[in-house]
Amino acid sequence: MASAALAAALADIDTIFDGFASPHETGCGYCHAPQETAFLRTPNTRVPLDVVQYYLFEVPDHFDDHPAVMRRLLPQAARAMAEGTLGSIGYGDHGLSRVDWRSWPAEQAAAIEAFLHAWWQHTLTLPEPPYDIDDTFETCVTIAGAVLPFLDGWTPGPVADAHLARCTESWLYDLLSDFSPFPWWYDDGEDTGVADLRTWLAGPGAARLRAQGEADLAVQAELLALPYDERWAHPYWTKASATN
């Protein structure tokens, strides 16, 4: 069951994006079946969920008006993301991360922002969310184009802290090697987002990991504050190797 905030955010998405369509959309003649493209031109008609998923992760240049397509799909797409019925996420760049939705009318942009934060907050309360927690985080931050708001919203608690350990374990290999853990983030904000994640994990994140008994993860997270060569020359690795 969705939280009150998530239910309200989904209701706003339903209302604000109701009736949108891409009236002149022809789609890609090679990839899109005519009957599927017709859904994009027709408002107030339910799109089959497999078509929603396909179009949501389709490359933008396969559409005549990609932003209009995203508006058309948003009510069903947001609800499917929240309910875990979209099939899967985290395997490609989400369509909303490839449109400048913050330049849309204020009411539309605010509805998307509210949905992302409500979805993330709700997911943090679920011991077994429908999508891997790191995939949900990645989807939220690449759509929003920012990491810090979602880190700041990672409120402490047994379930949320367990998710933090899971995500840290997933991210550390890339971060320690100075790679990005966000393979689908293509705009100029990625470097800032990765730097913000590294700084947060080395500080508040490491403290929370240590408090929950994740000493190894905490030490590795703290190493992110060091330059690359110092990081890998740290005595921790010799001790860890000897222990194993």
Coordinates of C-alpha atoms in Angstrom, one line a residue:
M1 CA 0.0 0.0 0.0
A2 CA 1.4 3.4 -1.0
S3 CA 2.2 6.0 1.7
A4 CA -0.1 9.0 2.0
A5 CA 2.5 11.2 0.3
L6 CA 3.0 8.8 -2.6
A7 CA -0.8 8.3 -3.1
A8 CA -1.2 12.1 -3.2
A9 CA 1.7 12.5 -5.6
L10 CA 0.2 9.9 -7.9
A11 CA -3.2 11.6 -7.8
D12 CA -1.6 14.9 -8.8
I13 CA 0.2 13.2 -11.7
D14 CA -3.1 11.7 -12.8
T15 CA -4.8 15.1 -12.7
I16 CA -2.1 17.3 -14.1
F17 CA -1.2 15.0 -17.0
D18 CA -4.7 13.8 -17.8
G19 CA -5.6 14.2 -21.4
F20 CA -2.1 14.7 -22.8
A21 CA -1.1 13.2 -26.2
S22 CA 1.4 13.7 -29.0
P23 CA -1.2 14.3 -31.7
H24 CA 1.2 14.2 -34.7
E25 CA 3.4 11.4 -33.5
T26 CA 4.6 8.9 -36.2
G27 CA 7.2 7.1 -34.1
C28 CA 9.9 5.0 -35.6
G29 CA 8.6 3.0 -38.6
Y30 CA 11.2 0.3 -37.9
C31 CA 10.7 -0.2 -34.2
H32 CA 7.1 0.9 -33.4
A33 CA 4.0 -0.9 -34.6
P34 CA 1.4 1.5 -36.0
Q35 CA -1.2 0.4 -33.4
E36 CA 1.3 1.1 -30.6
T37 CA 2.1 4.6 -31.9
A38 CA -1.6 5.3 -32.2
F39 CA -1.9 5.2 -28.4
L40 CA 0.5 8.1 -28.2
R41 CA -1.7 10.3 -30.4
T42 CA -4.9 9.3 -28.6
P43 CA -5.6 10.9 -25.1
N44 CA -7.6 9.2 -22.4
T45 CA -7.0 5.7 -23.6
R46 CA -5.2 3.1 -21.5
V47 CA -1.9 2.1 -23.0
P48 CA -0.9 -1.6 -22.6
L49 CA 1.7 -1.8 -19.9
D50 CA 4.3 -3.5 -22.0
V51 CA 4.0 -0.6 -24.5
V52 CA 4.4 1.9 -21.6
Q53 CA 7.6 0.2 -20.5
Y54 CA 9.0 0.0 -24.1
Y55 CA 8.3 3.6 -24.9
L56 CA 9.5 4.8 -21.5
F57 CA 13.0 3.5 -22.2
E58 CA 13.1 4.1 -25.9
V59 CA 15.7 6.4 -27.4
P60 CA 14.4 10.0 -27.8
D61 CA 15.2 10.4 -31.5
H62 CA 12.7 7.6 -32.3
F63 CA 9.9 10.1 -31.6
D64 CA 8.7 13.2 -33.3
D65 CA 8.0 14.9 -29.9
H66 CA 9.7 13.0 -27.1
P67 CA 8.5 15.4 -24.3
A68 CA 4.9 15.0 -25.5
V69 CA 5.3 11.3 -25.4
M70 CA 6.6 11.4 -21.8
R71 CA 3.6 13.6 -20.8
R72 CA 1.3 11.1 -22.4
L73 CA 2.8 8.2 -20.6
L74 CA 3.3 9.8 -17.2
P75 CA 0.1 8.8 -15.3
Q76 CA 0.5 5.1 -16.1
A77 CA 4.3 5.1 -15.9
A78 CA 4.5 6.8 -12.5
R79 CA 1.9 4.4 -11.1
A80 CA 3.6 1.4 -12.5
M81 CA 6.9 2.5 -11.1
A82 CA 5.4 3.0 -7.7
E83 CA 3.6 -0.3 -7.8
G84 CA 6.4 -2.3 -9.2
T85 CA 4.4 -3.4 -12.2
L86 CA 6.5 -1.8 -14.9
G87 CA 8.5 -5.0 -15.3
S88 CA 12.0 -3.7 -14.5
I89 CA 14.0 -0.5 -14.2
G90 CA 17.7 0.2 -14.0
Y91 CA 18.5 -1.4 -17.4
G92 CA 18.4 1.7 -19.5
D93 CA 18.0 5.5 -19.4
H94 CA 14.6 6.5 -18.2
G95 CA 12.8 8.8 -20.7
L96 CA 12.2 11.5 -18.1
S97 CA 16.0 11.8 -17.7
R98 CA 16.2 12.7 -21.3
V99 CA 13.7 15.6 -21.4
D100 CA 14.0 19.0 -19.8
W101 CA 11.0 18.5 -17.6
R102 CA 12.0 21.3 -15.2
S103 CA 11.3 23.8 -18.0
W104 CA 7.7 22.6 -18.3
P105 CA 4.9 24.6 -16.6
A106 CA 5.6 24.9 -12.9
E107 CA 2.6 22.7 -11.9
Q108 CA 3.9 19.8 -14.1
A109 CA 7.5 20.1 -12.9
A110 CA 6.4 20.3 -9.2
A111 CA 4.3 17.1 -9.7
I112 CA 7.2 15.2 -11.1
E113 CA 9.5 16.4 -8.3
A114 CA 7.0 15.5 -5.6
F115 CA 6.5 12.0 -7.1
L116 CA 10.2 11.2 -7.2
H117 CA 10.7 12.1 -3.5
A118 CA 7.5 10.4 -2.4
W119 CA 8.4 7.3 -4.3
W120 CA 11.9 7.2 -2.8
Q121 CA 10.7 7.9 0.8
H122 CA 8.1 5.1 0.4
T123 CA 10.6 2.7 -1.0
L124 CA 12.9 3.2 2.0
T125 CA 10.2 1.9 4.3
L126 CA 9.9 -1.4 2.4
P127 CA 12.1 -4.4 3.5
E128 CA 11.6 -6.0 0.1
P129 CA 10.8 -3.2 -2.5
P130 CA 9.6 -4.3 -5.9
Y131 CA 12.9 -3.0 -7.5
D132 CA 16.4 -3.2 -6.2
I133 CA 17.0 -0.3 -3.9
D134 CA 20.0 0.9 -5.9
D135 CA 18.0 0.8 -9.1
T136 CA 15.3 2.9 -7.6
F137 CA 17.8 5.4 -6.3
E138 CA 19.6 5.6 -9.6
T139 CA 16.3 6.2 -11.4
C140 CA 15.3 9.0 -9.0
V141 CA 18.6 10.8 -9.2
T142 CA 19.1 10.6 -12.9
I143 CA 15.6 11.9 -13.5
A144 CA 16.0 14.6 -11.0
G145 CA 19.6 15.4 -12.1
A146 CA 20.7 15.6 -8.5
V147 CA 21.9 13.3 -5.7
L148 CA 21.9 15.3 -2.6
P149 CA 18.1 15.7 -2.2
F150 CA 17.7 12.0 -2.1
L151 CA 20.6 11.4 0.3
D152 CA 19.2 14.1 2.6
G153 CA 15.9 12.3 2.5
W154 CA 17.5 9.0 3.4
T155 CA 16.2 9.2 7.0
P156 CA 17.7 6.7 9.5
G157 CA 15.8 3.6 10.6
P158 CA 16.4 -0.2 10.5
V159 CA 14.9 -0.7 7.0
A160 CA 16.4 2.4 5.5
D161 CA 19.8 1.6 7.0
A162 CA 19.8 -1.9 5.7
H163 CA 19.1 -0.4 2.3
L164 CA 22.0 1.9 2.8
A165 CA 24.3 -1.0 3.3
R166 CA 23.0 -2.8 0.2
C167 CA 23.5 0.3 -1.9
T168 CA 27.0 1.1 -0.5
E169 CA 28.1 -2.5 -1.3
S170 CA 26.8 -2.0 -4.8
W171 CA 28.4 1.4 -5.4
L172 CA 31.8 1.0 -3.7
Y173 CA 33.6 -0.9 -6.5
D174 CA 32.9 1.9 -9.0
L175 CA 33.4 4.8 -6.5
L176 CA 36.7 3.4 -5.1
S177 CA 38.0 3.1 -8.7
D178 CA 36.8 6.6 -9.6
F179 CA 34.1 5.4 -11.9
S180 CA 30.5 6.4 -11.9
P181 CA 27.9 4.0 -10.5
F182 CA 25.3 5.7 -12.6
P183 CA 25.6 4.2 -16.1
W184 CA 22.5 6.0 -17.5
W185 CA 23.4 9.5 -16.4
Y186 CA 24.6 11.4 -19.5
D187 CA 24.3 15.1 -18.8
D188 CA 26.7 17.6 -17.2
G189 CA 25.3 16.9 -13.7
E190 CA 26.8 13.4 -13.4
D191 CA 30.3 14.5 -12.2
T192 CA 28.7 16.6 -9.5
G193 CA 26.3 13.8 -8.5
V194 CA 29.1 11.3 -8.2
A195 CA 31.2 13.8 -6.2
D196 CA 28.3 14.5 -3.9
L197 CA 27.7 10.7 -3.4
R198 CA 31.3 10.1 -2.6
T199 CA 31.5 13.0 -0.1
W200 CA 28.3 11.9 1.6
L201 CA 29.3 8.2 1.9
A202 CA 32.7 9.2 3.3
G203 CA 31.0 11.2 6.0
P204 CA 27.4 10.7 7.2
G205 CA 27.0 7.5 5.3
A206 CA 30.1 5.9 6.9
A207 CA 28.9 6.9 10.3
R208 CA 25.6 5.3 9.8
L209 CA 27.2 2.1 8.4
R210 CA 29.5 1.9 11.5
A211 CA 26.5 2.4 13.8
Q212 CA 24.7 -0.6 12.3
G213 CA 27.8 -2.9 12.6
E214 CA 29.0 -2.6 9.0
A215 CA 32.6 -1.8 9.9
D216 CA 34.2 -2.9 6.7
L217 CA 31.8 -1.0 4.5
A218 CA 32.2 2.0 6.8
V219 CA 36.0 2.0 6.4
Q220 CA 35.8 1.6 2.6
A221 CA 33.3 4.4 2.5
E222 CA 35.7 6.6 4.5
L223 CA 38.5 5.9 2.0
L224 CA 36.5 7.7 -0.6
A225 CA 37.7 11.0 1.0
L226 CA 41.3 10.2 0.0
P227 CA 42.9 10.8 -3.4
Y228 CA 43.0 7.7 -5.6
D229 CA 46.6 6.5 -4.9
E230 CA 46.3 7.1 -1.1
R231 CA 43.0 5.3 -1.1
W232 CA 44.5 2.1 -2.5
A233 CA 47.7 2.3 -0.5
H234 CA 45.8 2.5 2.8
P235 CA 46.7 -0.2 5.4
Y236 CA 43.1 -1.3 5.5
W237 CA 43.6 -3.4 2.3
T238 CA 46.6 -5.3 3.8
K239 CA 44.6 -6.1 7.0
A240 CA 41.5 -7.1 5.0
S241 CA 43.6 -9.4 2.8
A242 CA 45.2 -11.0 5.8
T243 CA 41.8 -11.5 7.5
N244 CA 40.4 -13.2 4.4

